[in-house]
PDB file of C-alpha atoms in Angstrom:
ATOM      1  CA  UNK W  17      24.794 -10.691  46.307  1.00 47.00           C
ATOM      2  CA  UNK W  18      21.413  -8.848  45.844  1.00 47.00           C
ATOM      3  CA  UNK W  19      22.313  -7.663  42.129  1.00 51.00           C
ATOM      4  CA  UNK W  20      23.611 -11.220  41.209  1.00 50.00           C
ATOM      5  CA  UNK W  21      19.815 -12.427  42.462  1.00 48.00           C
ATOM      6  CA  UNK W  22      17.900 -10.109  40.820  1.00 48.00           C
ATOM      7  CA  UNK W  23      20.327 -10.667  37.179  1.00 55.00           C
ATOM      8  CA  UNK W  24      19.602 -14.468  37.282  1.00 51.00           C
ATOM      9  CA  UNK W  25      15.829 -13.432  38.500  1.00 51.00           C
ATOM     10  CA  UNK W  26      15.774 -11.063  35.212  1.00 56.00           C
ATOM     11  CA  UNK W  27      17.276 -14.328  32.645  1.00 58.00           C
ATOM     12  CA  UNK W  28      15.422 -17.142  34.569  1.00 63.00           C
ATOM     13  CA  UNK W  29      12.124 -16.669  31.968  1.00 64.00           C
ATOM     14  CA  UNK W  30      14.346 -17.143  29.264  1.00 64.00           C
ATOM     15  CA  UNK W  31      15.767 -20.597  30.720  1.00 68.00           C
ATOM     16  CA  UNK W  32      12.662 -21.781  31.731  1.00 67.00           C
ATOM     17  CA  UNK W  33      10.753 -21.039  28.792  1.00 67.00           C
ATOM     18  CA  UNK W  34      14.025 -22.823  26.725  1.00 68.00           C
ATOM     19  CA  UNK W  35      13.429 -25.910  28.778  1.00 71.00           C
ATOM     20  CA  UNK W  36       9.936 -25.665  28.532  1.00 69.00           C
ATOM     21  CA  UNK W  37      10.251 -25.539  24.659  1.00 68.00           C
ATOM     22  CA  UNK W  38      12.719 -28.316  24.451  1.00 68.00           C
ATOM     23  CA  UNK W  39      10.571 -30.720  26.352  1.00 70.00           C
ATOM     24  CA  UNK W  40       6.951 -29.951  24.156  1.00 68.00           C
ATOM     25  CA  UNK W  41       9.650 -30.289  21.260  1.00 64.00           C
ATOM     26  CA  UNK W  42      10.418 -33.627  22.132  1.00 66.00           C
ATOM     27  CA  UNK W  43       6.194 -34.757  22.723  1.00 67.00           C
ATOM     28  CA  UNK W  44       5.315 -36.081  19.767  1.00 66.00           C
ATOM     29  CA  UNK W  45       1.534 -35.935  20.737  1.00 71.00           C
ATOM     30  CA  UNK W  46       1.643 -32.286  21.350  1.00 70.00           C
ATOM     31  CA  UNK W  47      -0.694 -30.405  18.904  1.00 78.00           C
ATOM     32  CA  UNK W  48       0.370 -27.696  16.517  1.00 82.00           C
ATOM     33  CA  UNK W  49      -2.554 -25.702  17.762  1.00 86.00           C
ATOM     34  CA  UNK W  50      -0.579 -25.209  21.063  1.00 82.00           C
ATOM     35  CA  UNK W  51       2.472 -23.168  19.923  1.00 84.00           C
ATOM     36  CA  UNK W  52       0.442 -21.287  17.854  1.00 87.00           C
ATOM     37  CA  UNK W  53      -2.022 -20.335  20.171  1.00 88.00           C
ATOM     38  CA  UNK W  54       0.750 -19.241  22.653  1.00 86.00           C
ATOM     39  CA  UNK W  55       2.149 -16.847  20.477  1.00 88.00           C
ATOM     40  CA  UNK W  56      -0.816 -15.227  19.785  1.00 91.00           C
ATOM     41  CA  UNK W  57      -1.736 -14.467  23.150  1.00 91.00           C
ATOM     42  CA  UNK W  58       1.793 -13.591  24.456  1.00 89.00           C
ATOM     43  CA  UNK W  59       2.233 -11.821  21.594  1.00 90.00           C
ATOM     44  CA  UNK W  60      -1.140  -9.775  22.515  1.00 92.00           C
ATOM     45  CA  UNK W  61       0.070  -9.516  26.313  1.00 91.00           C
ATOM     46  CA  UNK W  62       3.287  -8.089  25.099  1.00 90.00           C
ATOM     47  CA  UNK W  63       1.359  -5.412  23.297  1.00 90.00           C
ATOM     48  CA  UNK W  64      -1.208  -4.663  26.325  1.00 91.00           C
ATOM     49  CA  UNK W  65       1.606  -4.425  29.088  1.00 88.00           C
ATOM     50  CA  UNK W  66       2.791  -0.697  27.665  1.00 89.00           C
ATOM     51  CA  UNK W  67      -0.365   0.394  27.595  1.00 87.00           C
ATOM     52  CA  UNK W  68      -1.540  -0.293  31.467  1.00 87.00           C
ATOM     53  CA  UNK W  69       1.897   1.345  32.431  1.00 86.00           C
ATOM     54  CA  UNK W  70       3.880  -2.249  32.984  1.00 82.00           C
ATOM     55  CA  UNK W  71       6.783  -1.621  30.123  1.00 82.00           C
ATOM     56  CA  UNK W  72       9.611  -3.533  32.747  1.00 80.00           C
ATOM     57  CA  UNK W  73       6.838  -6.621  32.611  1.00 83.00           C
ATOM     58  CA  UNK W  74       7.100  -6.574  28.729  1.00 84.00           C
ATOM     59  CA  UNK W  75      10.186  -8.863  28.293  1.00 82.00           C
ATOM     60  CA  UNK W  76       8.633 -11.843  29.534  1.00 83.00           C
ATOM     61  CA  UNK W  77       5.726 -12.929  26.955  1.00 87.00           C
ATOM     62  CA  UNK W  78       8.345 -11.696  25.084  1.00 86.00           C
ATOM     63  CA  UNK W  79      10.427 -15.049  26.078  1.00 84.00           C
ATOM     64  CA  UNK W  80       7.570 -16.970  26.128  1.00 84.00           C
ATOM     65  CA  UNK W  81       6.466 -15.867  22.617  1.00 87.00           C
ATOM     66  CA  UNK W  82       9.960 -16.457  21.556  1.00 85.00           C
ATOM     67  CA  UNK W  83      10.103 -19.902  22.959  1.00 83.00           C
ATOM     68  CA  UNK W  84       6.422 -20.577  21.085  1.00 85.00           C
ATOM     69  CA  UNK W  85       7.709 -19.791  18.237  1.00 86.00           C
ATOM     70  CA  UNK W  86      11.019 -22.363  18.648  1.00 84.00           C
ATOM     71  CA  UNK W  87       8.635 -24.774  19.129  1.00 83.00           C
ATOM     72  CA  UNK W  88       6.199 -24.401  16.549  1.00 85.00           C
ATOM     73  CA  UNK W  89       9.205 -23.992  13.502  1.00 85.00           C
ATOM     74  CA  UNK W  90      10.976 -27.265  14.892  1.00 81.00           C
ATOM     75  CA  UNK W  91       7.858 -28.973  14.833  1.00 82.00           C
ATOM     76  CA  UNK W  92       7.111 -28.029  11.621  1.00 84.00           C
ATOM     77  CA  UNK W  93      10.639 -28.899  10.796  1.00 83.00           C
ATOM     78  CA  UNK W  94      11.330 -32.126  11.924  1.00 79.00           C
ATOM     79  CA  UNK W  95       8.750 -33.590   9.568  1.00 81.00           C
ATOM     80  CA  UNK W  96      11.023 -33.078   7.071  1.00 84.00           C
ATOM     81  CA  UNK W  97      14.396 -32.717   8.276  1.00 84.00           C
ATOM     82  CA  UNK W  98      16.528 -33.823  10.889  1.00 86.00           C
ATOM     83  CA  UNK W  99      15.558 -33.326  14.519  1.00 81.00           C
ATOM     84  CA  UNK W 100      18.580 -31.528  15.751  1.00 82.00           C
ATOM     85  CA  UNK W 101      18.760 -29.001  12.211  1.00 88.00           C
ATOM     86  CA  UNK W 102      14.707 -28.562  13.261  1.00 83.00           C
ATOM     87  CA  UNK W 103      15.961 -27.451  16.633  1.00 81.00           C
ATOM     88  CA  UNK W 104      18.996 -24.868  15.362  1.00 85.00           C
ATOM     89  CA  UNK W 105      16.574 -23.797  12.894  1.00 87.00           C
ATOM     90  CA  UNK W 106      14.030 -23.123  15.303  1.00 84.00           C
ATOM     91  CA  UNK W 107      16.112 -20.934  17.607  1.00 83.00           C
ATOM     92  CA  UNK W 108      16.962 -18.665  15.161  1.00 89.00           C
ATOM     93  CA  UNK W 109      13.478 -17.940  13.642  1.00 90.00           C
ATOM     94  CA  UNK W 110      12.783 -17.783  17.654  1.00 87.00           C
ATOM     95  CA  UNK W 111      15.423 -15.247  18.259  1.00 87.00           C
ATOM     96  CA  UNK W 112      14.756 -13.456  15.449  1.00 91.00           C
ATOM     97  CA  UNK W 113      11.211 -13.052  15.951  1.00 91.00           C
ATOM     98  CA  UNK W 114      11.725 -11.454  19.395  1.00 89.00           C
ATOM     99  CA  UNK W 115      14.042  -9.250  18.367  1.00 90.00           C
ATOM    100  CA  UNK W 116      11.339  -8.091  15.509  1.00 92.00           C
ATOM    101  CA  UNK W 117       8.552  -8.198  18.534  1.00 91.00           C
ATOM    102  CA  UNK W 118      11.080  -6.035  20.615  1.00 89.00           C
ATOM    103  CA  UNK W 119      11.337  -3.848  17.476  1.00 90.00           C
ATOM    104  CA  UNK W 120       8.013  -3.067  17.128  1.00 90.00           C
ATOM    105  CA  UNK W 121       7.188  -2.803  20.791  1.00 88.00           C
ATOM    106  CA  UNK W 122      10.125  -0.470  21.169  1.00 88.00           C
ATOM    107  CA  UNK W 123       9.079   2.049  17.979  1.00 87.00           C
ATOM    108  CA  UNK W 124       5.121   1.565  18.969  1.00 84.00           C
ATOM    109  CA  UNK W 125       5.642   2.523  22.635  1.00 82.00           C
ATOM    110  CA  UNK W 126       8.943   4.352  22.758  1.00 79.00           C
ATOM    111  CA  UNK W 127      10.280   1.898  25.199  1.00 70.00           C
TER     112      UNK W 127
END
């Protein structure tokens, strides 16, 4: 019982941050400025977590960067294609930019 709390405890940024995403996604009067601004700094917090010693905290601006990201490309996207290609388009350049931001952390810190 214990390890299936602390898996879900370990995934639940990842849904929240999805949800999260999906509902700014669907605000039309959110700003661009938000997203962007998000990744920056959880980008930033992902890089200053190795150094103070806090590698297992590194995953989650990691999720939230990720999610950023989804919502920034399908808002870019949907201005010029359909809503739901904006969103499958959007979780790909979102996965794939954590797994580059994983990268990077990984080789920069040895993690």
């Amino acid at each position: 019982m214990q390890e299936n709390v602390m898996s879900f405890v370990n995934i639940s940024p990842l849904f929240i941050a999805i949800i999260i995403g999906f509902v700014v996604s669907f605000n039309e009067n959110t700003s661009i400025r938000v997203p962007i601004i998000i990744v920056i700094i959880s980008t930033i917090i992902s890089f200053l977590l190795p150094i103070f010693n806090l590698k297992s905290w590194v995953t989650y601006p990691v999720v939230i960067s990720e999610s950023a990201v989804f919502v920034l490309v399908s808002m870019l996207l949907s201005q010029k294609m359909k809503k739901w290609l904006a969103w499958i388009l959007g979780l790909i350049v979102g996965f794939v930019w954590a797994i580059v931001l994983l990268i990077l952390l990984g080789v920069t810190f040895n993690i």
